[in-house]
CSV table of C-alpha atoms in Angstrom, one decimal:
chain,number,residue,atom,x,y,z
A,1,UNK,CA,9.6,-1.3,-13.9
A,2,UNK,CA,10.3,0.9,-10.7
A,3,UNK,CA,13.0,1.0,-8.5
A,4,UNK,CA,12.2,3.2,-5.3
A,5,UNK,CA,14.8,3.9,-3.0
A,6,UNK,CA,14.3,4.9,1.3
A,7,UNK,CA,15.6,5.3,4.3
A,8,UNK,CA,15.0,2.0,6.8
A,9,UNK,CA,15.0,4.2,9.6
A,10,UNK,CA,14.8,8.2,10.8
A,11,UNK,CA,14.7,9.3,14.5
A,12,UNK,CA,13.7,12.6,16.0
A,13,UNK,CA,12.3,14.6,18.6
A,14,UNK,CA,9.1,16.2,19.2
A,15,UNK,CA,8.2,19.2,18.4
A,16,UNK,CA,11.2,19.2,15.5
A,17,UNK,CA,10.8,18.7,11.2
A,18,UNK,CA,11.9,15.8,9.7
A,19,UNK,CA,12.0,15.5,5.7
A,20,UNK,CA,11.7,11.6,4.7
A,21,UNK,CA,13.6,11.5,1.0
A,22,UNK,CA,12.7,8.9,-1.6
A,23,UNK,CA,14.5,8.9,-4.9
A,24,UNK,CA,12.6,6.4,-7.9
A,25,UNK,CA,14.0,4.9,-11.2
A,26,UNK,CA,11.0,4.2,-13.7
A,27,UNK,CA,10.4,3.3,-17.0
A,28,UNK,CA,7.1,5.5,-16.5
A,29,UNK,CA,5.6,7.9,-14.5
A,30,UNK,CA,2.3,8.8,-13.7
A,31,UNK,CA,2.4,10.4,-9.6
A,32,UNK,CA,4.2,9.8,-7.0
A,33,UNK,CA,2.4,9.2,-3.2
A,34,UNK,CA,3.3,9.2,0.3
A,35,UNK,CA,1.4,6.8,2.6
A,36,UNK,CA,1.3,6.2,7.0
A,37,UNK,CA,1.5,2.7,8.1
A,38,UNK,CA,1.2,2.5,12.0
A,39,UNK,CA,2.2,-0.8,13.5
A,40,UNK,CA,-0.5,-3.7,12.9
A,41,UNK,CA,-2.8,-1.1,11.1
A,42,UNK,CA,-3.6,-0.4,7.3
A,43,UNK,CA,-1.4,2.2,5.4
A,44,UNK,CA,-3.5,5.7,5.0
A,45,UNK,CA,-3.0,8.3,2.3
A,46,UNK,CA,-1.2,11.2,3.0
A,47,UNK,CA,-0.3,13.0,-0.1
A,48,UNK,CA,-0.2,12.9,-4.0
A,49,UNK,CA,2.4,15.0,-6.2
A,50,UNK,CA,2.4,14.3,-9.8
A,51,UNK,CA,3.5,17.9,-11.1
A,52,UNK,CA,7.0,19.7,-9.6
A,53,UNK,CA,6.6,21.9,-6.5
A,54,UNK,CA,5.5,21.4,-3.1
A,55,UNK,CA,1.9,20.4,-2.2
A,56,UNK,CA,0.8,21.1,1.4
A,57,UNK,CA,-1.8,19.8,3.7
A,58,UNK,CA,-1.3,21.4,7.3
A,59,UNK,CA,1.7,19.7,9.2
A,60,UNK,CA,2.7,17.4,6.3
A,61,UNK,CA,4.2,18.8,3.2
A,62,UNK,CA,5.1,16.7,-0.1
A,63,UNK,CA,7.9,18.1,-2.6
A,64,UNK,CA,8.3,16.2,-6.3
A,65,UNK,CA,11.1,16.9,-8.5
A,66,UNK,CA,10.4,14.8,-11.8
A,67,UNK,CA,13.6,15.4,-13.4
A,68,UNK,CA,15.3,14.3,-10.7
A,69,UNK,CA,12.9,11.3,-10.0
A,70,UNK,CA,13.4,12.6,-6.0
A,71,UNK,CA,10.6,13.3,-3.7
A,72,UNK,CA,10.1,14.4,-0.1
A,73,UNK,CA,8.1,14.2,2.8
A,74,UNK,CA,8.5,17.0,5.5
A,75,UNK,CA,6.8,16.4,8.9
A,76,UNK,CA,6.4,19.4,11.1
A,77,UNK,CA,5.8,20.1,14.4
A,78,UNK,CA,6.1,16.6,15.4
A,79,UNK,CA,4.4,14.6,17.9
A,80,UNK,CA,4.7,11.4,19.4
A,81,UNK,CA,1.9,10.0,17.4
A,82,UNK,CA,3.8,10.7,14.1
A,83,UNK,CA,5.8,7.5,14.9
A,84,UNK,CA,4.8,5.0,12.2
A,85,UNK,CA,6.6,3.5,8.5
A,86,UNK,CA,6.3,6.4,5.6
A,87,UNK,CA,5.5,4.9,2.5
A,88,UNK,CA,6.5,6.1,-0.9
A,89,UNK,CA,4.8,5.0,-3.8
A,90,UNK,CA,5.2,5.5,-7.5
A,91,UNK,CA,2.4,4.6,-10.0
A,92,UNK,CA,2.9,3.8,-13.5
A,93,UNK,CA,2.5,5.2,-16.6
A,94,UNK,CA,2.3,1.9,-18.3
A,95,UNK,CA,-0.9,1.3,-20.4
A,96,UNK,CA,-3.2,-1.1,-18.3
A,97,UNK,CA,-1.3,-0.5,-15.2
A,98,UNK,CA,-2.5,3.4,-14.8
A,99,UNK,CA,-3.2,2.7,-11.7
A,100,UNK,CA,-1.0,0.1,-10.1
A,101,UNK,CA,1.4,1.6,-7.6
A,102,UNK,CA,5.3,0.1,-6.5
A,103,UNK,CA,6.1,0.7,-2.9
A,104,UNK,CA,9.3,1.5,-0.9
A,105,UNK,CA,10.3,-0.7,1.8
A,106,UNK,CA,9.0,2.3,4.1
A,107,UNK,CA,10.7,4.6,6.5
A,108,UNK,CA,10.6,3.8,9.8
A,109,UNK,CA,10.1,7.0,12.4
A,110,UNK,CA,11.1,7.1,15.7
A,111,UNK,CA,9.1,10.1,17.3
A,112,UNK,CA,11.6,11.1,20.9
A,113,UNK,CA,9.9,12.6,24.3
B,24,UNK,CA,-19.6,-0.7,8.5
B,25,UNK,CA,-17.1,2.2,6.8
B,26,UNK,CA,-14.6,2.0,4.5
B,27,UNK,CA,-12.4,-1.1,3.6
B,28,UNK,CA,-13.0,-4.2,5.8
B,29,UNK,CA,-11.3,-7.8,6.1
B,30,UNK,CA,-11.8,-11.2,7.7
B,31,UNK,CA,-10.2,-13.1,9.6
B,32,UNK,CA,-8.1,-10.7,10.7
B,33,UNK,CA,-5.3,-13.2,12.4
B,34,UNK,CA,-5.5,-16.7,10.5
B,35,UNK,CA,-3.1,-19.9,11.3
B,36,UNK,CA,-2.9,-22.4,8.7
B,37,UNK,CA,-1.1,-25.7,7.9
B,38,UNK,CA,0.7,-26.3,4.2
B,39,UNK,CA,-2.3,-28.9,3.1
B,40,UNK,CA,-5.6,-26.7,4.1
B,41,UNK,CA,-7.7,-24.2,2.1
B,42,UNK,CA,-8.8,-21.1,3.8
B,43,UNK,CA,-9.9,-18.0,2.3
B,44,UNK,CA,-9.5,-14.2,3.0
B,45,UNK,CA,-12.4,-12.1,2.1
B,46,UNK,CA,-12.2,-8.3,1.9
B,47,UNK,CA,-15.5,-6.2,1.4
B,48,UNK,CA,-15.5,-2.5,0.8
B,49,UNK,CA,-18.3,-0.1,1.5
B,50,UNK,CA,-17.1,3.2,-0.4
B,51,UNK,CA,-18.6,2.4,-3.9
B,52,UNK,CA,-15.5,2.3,-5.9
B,53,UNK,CA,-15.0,0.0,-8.7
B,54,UNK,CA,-11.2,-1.1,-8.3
B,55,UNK,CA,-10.2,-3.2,-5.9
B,56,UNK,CA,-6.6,-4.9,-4.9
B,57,UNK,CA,-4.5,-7.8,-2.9
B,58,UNK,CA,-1.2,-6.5,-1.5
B,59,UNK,CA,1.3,-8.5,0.3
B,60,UNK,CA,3.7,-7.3,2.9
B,61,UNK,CA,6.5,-8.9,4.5
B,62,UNK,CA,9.0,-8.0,7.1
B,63,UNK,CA,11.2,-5.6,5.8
B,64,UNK,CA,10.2,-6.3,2.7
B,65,UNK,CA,8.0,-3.6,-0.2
B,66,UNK,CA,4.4,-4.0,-0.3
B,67,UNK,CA,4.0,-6.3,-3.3
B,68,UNK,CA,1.0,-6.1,-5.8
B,69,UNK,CA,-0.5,-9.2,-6.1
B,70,UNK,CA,-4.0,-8.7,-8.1
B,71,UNK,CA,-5.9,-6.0,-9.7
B,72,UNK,CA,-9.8,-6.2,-10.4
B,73,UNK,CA,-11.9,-3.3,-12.5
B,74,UNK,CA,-15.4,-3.9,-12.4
B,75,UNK,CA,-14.9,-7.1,-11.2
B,76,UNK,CA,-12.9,-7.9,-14.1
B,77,UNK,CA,-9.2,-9.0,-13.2
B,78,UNK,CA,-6.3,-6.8,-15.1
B,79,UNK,CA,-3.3,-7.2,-13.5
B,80,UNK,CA,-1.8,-10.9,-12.1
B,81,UNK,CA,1.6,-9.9,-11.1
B,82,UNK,CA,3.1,-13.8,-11.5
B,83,UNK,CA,2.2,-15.1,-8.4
B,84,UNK,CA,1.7,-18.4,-7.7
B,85,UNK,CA,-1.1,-20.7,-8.5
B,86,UNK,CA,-1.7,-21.4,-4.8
B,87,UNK,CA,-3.1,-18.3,-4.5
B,88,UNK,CA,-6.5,-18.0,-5.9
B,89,UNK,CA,-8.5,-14.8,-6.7
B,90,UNK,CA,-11.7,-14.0,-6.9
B,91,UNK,CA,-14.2,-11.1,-7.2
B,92,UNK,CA,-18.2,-12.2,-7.7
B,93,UNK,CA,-19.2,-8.0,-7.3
B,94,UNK,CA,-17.3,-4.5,-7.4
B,95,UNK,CA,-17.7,-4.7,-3.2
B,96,UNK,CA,-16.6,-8.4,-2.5
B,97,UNK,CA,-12.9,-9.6,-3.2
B,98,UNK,CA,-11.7,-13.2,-1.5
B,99,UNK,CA,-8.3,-14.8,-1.9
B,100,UNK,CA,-8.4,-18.7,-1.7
B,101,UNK,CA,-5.5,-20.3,-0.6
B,102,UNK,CA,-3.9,-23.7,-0.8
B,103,UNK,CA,-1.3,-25.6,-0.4
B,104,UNK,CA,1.0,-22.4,1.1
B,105,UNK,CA,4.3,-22.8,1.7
B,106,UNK,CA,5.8,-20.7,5.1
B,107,UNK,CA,7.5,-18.1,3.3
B,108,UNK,CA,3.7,-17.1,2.2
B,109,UNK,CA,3.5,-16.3,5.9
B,110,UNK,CA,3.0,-12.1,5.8
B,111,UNK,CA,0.3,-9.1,6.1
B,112,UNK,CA,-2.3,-9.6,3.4
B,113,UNK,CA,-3.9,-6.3,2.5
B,114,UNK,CA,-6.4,-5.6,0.6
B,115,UNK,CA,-7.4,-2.1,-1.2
B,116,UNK,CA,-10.1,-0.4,-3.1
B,117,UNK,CA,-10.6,3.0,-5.5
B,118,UNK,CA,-12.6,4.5,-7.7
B,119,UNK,CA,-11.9,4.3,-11.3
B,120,UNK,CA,-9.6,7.4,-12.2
B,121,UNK,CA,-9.0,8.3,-8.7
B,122,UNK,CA,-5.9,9.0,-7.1
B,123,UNK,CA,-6.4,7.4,-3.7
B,124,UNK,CA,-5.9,3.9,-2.6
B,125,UNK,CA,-8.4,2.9,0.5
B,126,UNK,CA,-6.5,-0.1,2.5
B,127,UNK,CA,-8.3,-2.8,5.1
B,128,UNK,CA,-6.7,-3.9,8.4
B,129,UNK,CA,-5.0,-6.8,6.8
B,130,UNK,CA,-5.2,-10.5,7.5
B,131,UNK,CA,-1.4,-12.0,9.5
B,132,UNK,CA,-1.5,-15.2,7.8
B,133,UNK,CA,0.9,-17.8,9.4
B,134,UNK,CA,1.6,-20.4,7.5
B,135,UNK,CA,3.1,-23.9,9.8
């Protein structure tokens, strides 16, 4: 099983960087993602680590330390629009569960005029 | 019609009728998945079809039905729900091997 661990809520201003942790417990490993949920809409992929190091993909960044079963989400440049629940995922190793993924409860961001 | 869509996308129900949530996907991927989401709560893994061919039933209740005639069609018959079944229904598609999951809009089912 998983155990996947968030912050309920982050606040910040625009134009500033905010890094969104999530920390996991597993029995098995197999990636870790980060997903957008704005309000009343469907989640949208962000990013995908599933070896150590940071991955980038213009103002998002996504860092995965395995050995510490902690991950991050760095948001740059912010704007208002960035507002919205960060998901973190964590799919399983498991045989005949490759591809089923445990969820967070989200982050909640607060983007600030 | 793009990507991942569902119907109805707001449905009210009382505990005694049978509705159905249908999901259809137009991205040609073989996978296809119910999630539920709560307030507050982790989006849960309810069902997992491959090729139309359900793996994964993560023990939820008989009152919710699956069902998957084709790798682009996925419904979810409901019965007899209780009001804590009331949430965001979601449904998802990928391609076998791929990283990325594809989600719909959701259904808001309310349950009276």
């Amino acid at each position: 099983g998983q155990n996947i661990d968030q912050p309920t809520e982050m606040t910040a201003t625009e134009g500033a960087i905010v890094q969104i942790n999530c920390t996991y417990q597993t029995s098995g490993f197999n990636g870790l993602f980060w997903y957008q949920q704005h309000a009343g809409e469907a989640p949208t992929f962000l990013s995908y680590n599933v070896l150590d190091g940071l991955e980038e993909k213009g103002r998002f960044s996504s860092f995965l330390s395995r050995s510490k079963g902690y991950s991050y989400l760095l948001l740059k440049e912010l704007q208002m629009k960035d507002s919205a629940s960060y998901l973190c995922a964590v799919r399983d190793q498991s045989v005949g569960s490759a591809r089923q993924l445990t969820f967070g409860s989200g982050t909640q961001l607060t983007v600030l005029p | 019609e793009t990507g991942v869509t569902q119907t109805p996308r707001h449905l009210v129900m009382g505990m005694t009728n049978k509705k159905s949530l249908k999901c259809e996907q137009h991205l040609g991927h073989n996978a296809m998945y119910w999630y539920k989401q709560s307030a507050k709560k982790p989006l849960e893994l309810m069902f997992v079809y491959n090729f139309k061919e359900q793996t994964e039933n993560n023990s939820v209740p008989s009152r919710f039905s699956p069902e998957c005639p084709n790798s682009s069609h996925l419904f979810l018959h409901l019965h007899t729900l209780q009001p804590e079944d009331s949430a965001l229904y979601l449904c998802a598609s990928s391609q076998e091997g791929g990283h990325e999951q594809f989600f719909g809009p959701g259904t808001r089912l309310t349950v009276l």
